[in-house]
Coordinates of C-alpha atoms in Angstrom, one line a residue:
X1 CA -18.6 -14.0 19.2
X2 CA -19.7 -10.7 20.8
X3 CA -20.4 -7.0 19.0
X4 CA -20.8 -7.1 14.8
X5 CA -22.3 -3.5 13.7
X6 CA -22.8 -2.9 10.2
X7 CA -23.7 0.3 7.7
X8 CA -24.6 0.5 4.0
X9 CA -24.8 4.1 4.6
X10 CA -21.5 5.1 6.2
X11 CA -22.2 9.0 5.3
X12 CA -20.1 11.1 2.5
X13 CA -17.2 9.2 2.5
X14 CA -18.4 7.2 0.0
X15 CA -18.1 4.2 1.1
X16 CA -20.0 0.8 0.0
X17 CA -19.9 -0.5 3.5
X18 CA -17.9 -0.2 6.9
X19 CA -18.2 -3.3 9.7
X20 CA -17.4 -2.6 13.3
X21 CA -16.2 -6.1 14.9
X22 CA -15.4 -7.2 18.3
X23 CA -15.1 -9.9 20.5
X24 CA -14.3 -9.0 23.9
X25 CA -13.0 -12.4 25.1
X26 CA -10.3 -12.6 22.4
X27 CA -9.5 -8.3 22.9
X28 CA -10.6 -8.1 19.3
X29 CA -11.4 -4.5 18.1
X30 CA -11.4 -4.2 14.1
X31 CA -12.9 -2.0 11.3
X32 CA -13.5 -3.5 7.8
X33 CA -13.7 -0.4 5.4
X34 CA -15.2 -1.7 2.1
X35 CA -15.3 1.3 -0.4
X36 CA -16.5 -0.1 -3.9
X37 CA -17.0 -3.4 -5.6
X38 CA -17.5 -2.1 -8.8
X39 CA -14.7 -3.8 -10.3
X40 CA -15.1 -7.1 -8.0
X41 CA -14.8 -7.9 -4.1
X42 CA -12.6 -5.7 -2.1
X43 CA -9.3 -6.4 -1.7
X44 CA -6.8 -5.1 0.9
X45 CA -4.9 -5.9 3.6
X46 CA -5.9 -5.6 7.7
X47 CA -3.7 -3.5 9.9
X48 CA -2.8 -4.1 13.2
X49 CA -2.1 -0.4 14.7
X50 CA -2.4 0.5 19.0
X51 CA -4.3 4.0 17.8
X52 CA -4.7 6.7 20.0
X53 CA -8.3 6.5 20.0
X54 CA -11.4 4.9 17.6
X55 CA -11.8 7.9 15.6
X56 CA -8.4 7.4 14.3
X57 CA -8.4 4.1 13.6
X58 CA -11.9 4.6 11.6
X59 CA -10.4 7.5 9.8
X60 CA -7.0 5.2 9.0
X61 CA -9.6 2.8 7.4
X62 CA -11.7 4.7 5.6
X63 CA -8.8 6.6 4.1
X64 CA -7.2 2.6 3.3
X65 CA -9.9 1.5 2.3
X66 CA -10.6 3.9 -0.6
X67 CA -6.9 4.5 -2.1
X68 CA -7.3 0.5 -2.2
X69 CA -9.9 0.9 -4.4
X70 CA -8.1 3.4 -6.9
X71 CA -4.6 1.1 -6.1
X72 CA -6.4 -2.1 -7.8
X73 CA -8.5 -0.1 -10.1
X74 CA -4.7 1.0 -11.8
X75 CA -3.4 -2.2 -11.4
X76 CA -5.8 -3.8 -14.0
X77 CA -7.1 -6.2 -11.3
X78 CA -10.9 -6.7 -11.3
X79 CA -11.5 -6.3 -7.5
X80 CA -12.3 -3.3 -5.9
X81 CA -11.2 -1.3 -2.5
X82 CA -11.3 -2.2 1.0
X83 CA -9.1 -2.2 4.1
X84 CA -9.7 -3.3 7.7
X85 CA -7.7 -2.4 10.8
X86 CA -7.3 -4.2 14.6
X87 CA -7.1 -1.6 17.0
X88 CA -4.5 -2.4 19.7
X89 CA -0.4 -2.7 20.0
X90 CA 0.3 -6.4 17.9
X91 CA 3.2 -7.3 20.5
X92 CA 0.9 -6.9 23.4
X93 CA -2.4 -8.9 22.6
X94 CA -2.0 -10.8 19.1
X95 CA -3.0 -14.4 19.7
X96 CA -4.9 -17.0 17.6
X97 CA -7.7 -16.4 19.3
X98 CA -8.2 -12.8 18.0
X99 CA -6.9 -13.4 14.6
X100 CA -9.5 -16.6 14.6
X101 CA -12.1 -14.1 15.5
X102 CA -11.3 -11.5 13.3
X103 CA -11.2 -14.3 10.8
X104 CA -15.0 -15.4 11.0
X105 CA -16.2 -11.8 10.6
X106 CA -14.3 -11.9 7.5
X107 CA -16.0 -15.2 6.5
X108 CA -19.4 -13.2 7.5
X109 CA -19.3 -10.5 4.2
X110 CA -19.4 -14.2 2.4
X111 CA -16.5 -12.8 -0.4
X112 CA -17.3 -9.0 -0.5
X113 CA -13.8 -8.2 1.5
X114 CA -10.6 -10.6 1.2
X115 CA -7.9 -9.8 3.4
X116 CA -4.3 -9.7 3.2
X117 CA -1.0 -8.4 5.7
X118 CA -0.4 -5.0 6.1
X119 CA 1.6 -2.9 8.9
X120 CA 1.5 -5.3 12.3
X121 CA 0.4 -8.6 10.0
X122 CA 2.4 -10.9 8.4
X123 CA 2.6 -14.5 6.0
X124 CA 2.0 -16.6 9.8
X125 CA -1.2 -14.6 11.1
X126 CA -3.0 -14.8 7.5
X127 CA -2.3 -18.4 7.9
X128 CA -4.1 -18.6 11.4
X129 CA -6.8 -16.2 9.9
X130 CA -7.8 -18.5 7.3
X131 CA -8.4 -21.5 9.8
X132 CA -11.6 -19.4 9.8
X133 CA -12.2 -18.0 6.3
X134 CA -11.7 -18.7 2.8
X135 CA -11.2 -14.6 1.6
X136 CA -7.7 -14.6 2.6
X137 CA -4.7 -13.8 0.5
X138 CA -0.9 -13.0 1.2
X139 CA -0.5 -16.9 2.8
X140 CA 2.5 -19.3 3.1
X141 CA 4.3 -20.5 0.2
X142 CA 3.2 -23.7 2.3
X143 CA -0.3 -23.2 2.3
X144 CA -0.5 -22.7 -1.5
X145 CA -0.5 -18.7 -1.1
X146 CA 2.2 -15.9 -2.4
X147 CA 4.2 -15.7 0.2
X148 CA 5.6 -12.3 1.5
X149 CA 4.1 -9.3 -0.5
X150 CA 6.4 -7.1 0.1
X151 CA 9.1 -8.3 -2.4
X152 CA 7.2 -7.4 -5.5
X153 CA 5.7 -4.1 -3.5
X154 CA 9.5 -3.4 -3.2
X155 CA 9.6 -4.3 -7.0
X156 CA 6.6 -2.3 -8.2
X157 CA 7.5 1.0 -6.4
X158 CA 11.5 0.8 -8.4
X159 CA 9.6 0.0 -11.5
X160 CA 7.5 3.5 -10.1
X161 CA 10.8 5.2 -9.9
X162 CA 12.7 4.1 -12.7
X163 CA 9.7 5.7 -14.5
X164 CA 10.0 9.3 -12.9
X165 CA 13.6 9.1 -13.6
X166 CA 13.1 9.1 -16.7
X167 CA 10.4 11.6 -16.8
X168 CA 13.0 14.3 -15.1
X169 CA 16.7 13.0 -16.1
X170 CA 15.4 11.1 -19.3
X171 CA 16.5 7.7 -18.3
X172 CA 15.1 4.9 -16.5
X173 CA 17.4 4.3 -14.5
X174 CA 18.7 5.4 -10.6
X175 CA 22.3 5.1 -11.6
X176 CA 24.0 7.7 -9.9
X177 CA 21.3 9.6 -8.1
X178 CA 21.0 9.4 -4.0
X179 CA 18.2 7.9 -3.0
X180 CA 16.5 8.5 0.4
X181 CA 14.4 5.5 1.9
X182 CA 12.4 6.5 5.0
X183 CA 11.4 2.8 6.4
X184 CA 13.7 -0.2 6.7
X185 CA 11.3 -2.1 7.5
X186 CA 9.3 -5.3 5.0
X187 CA 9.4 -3.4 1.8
X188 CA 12.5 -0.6 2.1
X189 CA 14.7 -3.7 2.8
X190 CA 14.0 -4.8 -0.8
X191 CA 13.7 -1.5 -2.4
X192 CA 17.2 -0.7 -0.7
X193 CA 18.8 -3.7 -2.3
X194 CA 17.3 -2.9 -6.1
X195 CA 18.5 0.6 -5.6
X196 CA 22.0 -0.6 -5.0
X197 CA 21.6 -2.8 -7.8
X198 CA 20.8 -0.3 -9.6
X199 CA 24.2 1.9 -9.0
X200 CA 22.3 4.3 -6.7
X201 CA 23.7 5.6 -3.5
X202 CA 21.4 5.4 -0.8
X203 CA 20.8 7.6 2.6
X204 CA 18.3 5.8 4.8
X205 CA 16.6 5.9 8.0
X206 CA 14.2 4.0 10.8
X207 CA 12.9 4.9 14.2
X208 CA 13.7 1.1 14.7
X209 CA 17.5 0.0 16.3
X210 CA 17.1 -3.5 14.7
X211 CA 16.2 -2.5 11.0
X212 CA 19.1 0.5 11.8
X213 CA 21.4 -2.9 12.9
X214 CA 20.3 -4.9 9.9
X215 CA 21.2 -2.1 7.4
X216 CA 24.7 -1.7 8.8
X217 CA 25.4 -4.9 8.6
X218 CA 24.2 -6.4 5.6
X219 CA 24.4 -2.7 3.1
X220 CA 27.5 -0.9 5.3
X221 CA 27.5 1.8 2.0
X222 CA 24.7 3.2 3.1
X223 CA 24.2 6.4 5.0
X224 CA 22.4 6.7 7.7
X225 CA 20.6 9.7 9.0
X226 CA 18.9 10.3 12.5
X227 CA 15.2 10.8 11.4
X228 CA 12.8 11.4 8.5
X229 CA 13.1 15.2 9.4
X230 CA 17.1 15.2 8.5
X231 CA 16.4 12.8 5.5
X232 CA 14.0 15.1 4.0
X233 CA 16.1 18.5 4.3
X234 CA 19.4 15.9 3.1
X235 CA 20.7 16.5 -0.1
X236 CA 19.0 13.8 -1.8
X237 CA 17.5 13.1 -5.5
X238 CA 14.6 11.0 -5.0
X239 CA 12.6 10.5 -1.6
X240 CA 11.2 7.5 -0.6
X241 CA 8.5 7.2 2.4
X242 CA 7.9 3.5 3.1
X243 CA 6.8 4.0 6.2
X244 CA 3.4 5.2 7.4
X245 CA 1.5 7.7 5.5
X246 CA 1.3 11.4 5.9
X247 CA 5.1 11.9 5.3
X248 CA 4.3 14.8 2.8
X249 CA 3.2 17.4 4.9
X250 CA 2.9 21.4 5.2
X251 CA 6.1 20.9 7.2
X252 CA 7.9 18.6 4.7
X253 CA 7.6 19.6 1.3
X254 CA 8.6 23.4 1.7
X255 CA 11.8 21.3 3.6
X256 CA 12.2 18.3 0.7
X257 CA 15.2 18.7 -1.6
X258 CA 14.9 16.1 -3.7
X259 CA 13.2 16.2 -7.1
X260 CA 11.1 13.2 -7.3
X261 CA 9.2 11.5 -4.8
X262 CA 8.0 7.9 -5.0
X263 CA 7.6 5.4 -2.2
X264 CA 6.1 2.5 -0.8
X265 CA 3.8 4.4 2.0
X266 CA 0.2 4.4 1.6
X267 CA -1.6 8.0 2.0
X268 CA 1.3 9.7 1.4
X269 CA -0.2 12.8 1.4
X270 CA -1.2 14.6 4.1
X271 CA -4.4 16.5 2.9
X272 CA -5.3 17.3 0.2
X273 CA -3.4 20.4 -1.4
X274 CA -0.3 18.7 -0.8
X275 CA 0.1 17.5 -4.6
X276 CA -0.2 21.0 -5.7
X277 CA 2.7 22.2 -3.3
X278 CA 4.8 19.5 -4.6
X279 CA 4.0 20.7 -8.3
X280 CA 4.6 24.3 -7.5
X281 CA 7.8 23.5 -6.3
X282 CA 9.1 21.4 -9.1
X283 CA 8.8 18.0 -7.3
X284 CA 7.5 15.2 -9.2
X285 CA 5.3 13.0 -7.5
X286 CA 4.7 9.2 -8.0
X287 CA 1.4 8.5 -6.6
X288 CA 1.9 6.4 -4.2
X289 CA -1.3 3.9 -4.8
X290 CA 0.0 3.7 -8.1
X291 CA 4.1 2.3 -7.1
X292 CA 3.1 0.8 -4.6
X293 CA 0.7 -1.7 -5.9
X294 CA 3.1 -4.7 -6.3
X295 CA 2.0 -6.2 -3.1
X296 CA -2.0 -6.1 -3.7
X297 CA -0.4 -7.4 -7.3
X298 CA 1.2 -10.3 -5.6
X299 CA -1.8 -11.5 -3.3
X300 CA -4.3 -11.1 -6.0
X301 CA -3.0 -13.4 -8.0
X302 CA -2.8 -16.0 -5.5
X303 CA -6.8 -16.1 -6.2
X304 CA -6.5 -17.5 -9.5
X305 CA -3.5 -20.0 -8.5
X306 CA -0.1 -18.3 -7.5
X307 CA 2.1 -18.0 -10.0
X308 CA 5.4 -15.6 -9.1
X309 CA 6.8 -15.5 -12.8
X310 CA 3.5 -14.3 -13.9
X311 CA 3.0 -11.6 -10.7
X312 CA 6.3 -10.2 -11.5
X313 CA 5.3 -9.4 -14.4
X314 CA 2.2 -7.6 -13.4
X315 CA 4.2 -5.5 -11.1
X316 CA 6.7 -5.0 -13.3
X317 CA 4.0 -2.9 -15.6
X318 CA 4.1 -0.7 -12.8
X319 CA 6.6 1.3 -15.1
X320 CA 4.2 1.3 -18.0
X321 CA 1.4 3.0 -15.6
X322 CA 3.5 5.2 -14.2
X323 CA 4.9 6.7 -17.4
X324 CA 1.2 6.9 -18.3
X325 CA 0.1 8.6 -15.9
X326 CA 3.2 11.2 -15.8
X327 CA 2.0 12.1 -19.6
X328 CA -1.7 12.4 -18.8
X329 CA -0.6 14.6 -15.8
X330 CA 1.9 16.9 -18.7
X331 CA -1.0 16.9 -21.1
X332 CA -4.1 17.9 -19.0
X333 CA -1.7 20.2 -17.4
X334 CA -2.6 18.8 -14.1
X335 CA -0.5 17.3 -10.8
X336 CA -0.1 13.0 -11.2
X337 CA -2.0 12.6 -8.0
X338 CA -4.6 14.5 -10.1
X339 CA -4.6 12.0 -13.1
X340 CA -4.0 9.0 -11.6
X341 CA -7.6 9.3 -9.6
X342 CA -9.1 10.7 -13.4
X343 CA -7.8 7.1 -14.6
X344 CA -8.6 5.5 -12.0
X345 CA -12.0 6.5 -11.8
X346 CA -12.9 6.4 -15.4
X347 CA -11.6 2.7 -15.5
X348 CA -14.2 1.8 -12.0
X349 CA -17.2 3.7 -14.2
X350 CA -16.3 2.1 -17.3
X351 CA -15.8 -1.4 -16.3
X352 CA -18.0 -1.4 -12.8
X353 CA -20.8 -0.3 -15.3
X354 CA -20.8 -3.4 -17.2
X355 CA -22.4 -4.8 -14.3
X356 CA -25.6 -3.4 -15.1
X357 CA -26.2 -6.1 -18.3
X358 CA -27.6 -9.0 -16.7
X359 CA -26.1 -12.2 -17.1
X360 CA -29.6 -14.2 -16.3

């Protein structure tokens, strides 16, 4: 199979466990970041990225890996945190070769991890994947599985944002406000269409021509910008970054006009710091792992037996969460980035310490 390299220490990142994988016949090159499994096995979904070099792609899944962890924590799923990524460009080596290989180191943490799609992965590769492994989620509607996550991660992060529109305008609704999306790509396509729904205007934007095309042609009423740099300084309500993270920078947020901020990007934040910038300057944030966690929703509840009426509903107390977390933030006088980690934390020592009573 070629190169498996494992740590229980992984240093002060906190991590449970991080497994370097490879098989050089197949090109694979993956990281499987598993950050806790106090709550249950790790769930989150593998990312097929070309990084610029090893480092990144281990920082990328350490940094997963953990906001996983606090993502299912506040989701009221009893599964802990953990990401993996495939180094390399998706369009250029992808085959079922690598995707069986990556499958069987999967199969190898015997349940600790299950996987799911992320950026570069979709419904079809977690299909080939499981050929190999039983801890796979996010499969075919034919194949007993959920389907395509993104529709109630698209679902979840309006629910998110109907929620902060009521904290700052004191309705839940988007009626009237203009929305910028920053991604057109699995999730904004949805979250676009709700919006509309919804009676928001929308300005949007996509580094790629085809999601650009799609937009045109199926939303024509929405404005279009150049980049994410001209839809941040746009005059613009509520921003949403659905693409990769980072978007709320030192650069960005002295530059963002709107007055809420919730989106379907992981990591949003750039380092931290950033949350208290956003405060200072009157922008509400959404935490990201909190809206964004209809998708790990959706593919979790393929364990037990998909059921889409009942994962809908899960994602749609998204809204409930949020509005929690936006009073605990008001009360302890603190940024929502800031009490979403104290809730999510509390609820991993709380529940992960039940562990500790013995079942014989």
């Amino acid at each position: 199979m070629g190169v498996f390299a494992s740590t229980d220490d992984p240093g002060s990142t906190g991590h449970e466990q991080v497994v370097f994988c490879q098989d050089k016949q197949s090109g694979l090159k993956a990281i499987i970041g598993i950050y806790s499994t106090a709550l249950g096995p790790a769930l989150g979904g593998t990312r097929f990225y070309p990084y610029a070099s090893e480092e990144a792609a281990l920082a990328d899944v350490l940094d997963l890996s953990r906001g996983m962890a606090y993502k299912n924590a506040l989701a009221g799923l009893d599964l802990g945190g953990g990401k993996a990524v495939i180094w390399g460009d998706p369009e250029q080596i992808k085959s079922e070769a690598l995707l069986r290989a990556y499958g069987r180191f999967v199969e190898s943490l015997a349940g600790r991890y299950y996987t799911a799609c992320d950026v570069g992965t979709y419904v079809a590769d977690m299909d080939v994947i499981a050929r190999e492994t039983r801890y796979v989620t996010g499969r075919s509607v034919e194949h007993g599985g959920a389907g395509d996550s993104s529709i109630l991660t698209a679902w979840g992060v309006f629910q998110g944002m109907r929620a902060a529109a009521e904290h700052v305008w004191g309705a839940p609704t988007l009626a009237g406000k203009r929305v910028g999306v920053a991604g057109l790509g699995k999730v904004g396509k949805y979250l676009t269409k709700h919006l509309l729904d919804d009676g928001a205007e929308v300005v949007a934007t996509d580094v790629n021509p085809k999601a650009l095309e799609w937009v045109r042609t199926t939303h024509p009423q929405v404005d279009l910008v150049d980049d994410a740099s001209a839809l941040v300084a746009a005059d613009i309500d509520v921003y949403a970054p659905c693409a990769l993270g980072g978007a709320l920078n030192d650069d960005t947020v002295p530059a963002l006009r709107a007055k809420v901020v919730a989106g379907a990007a992981n990591n949003q934040l750039a380092h931290s710091g950033i949350e208290k910038l956003l405060a200072d300057r009157g922008i509400l944030y959404a935490p990201d792992y909190v809206v964004n966690a209809g998708g790990v929703i959706q593919v979790a509840d393929e364990i037990e037996g998909f059921n889409f009426d009942r994962a809908k509903l899960r994602a749609t107390k998204i809204y409930d969460t949020t509005r929690e977390i936006l009073r605990l933030a008001d009360d302890e006088g603190v940024p929502p980035a800031v009490a979403a980690d104290r809730l999510a934390e509390r609820r991993m020592a709380d529940v992960g310490r039940l562990r500790t009573i013995r079942l014989g």
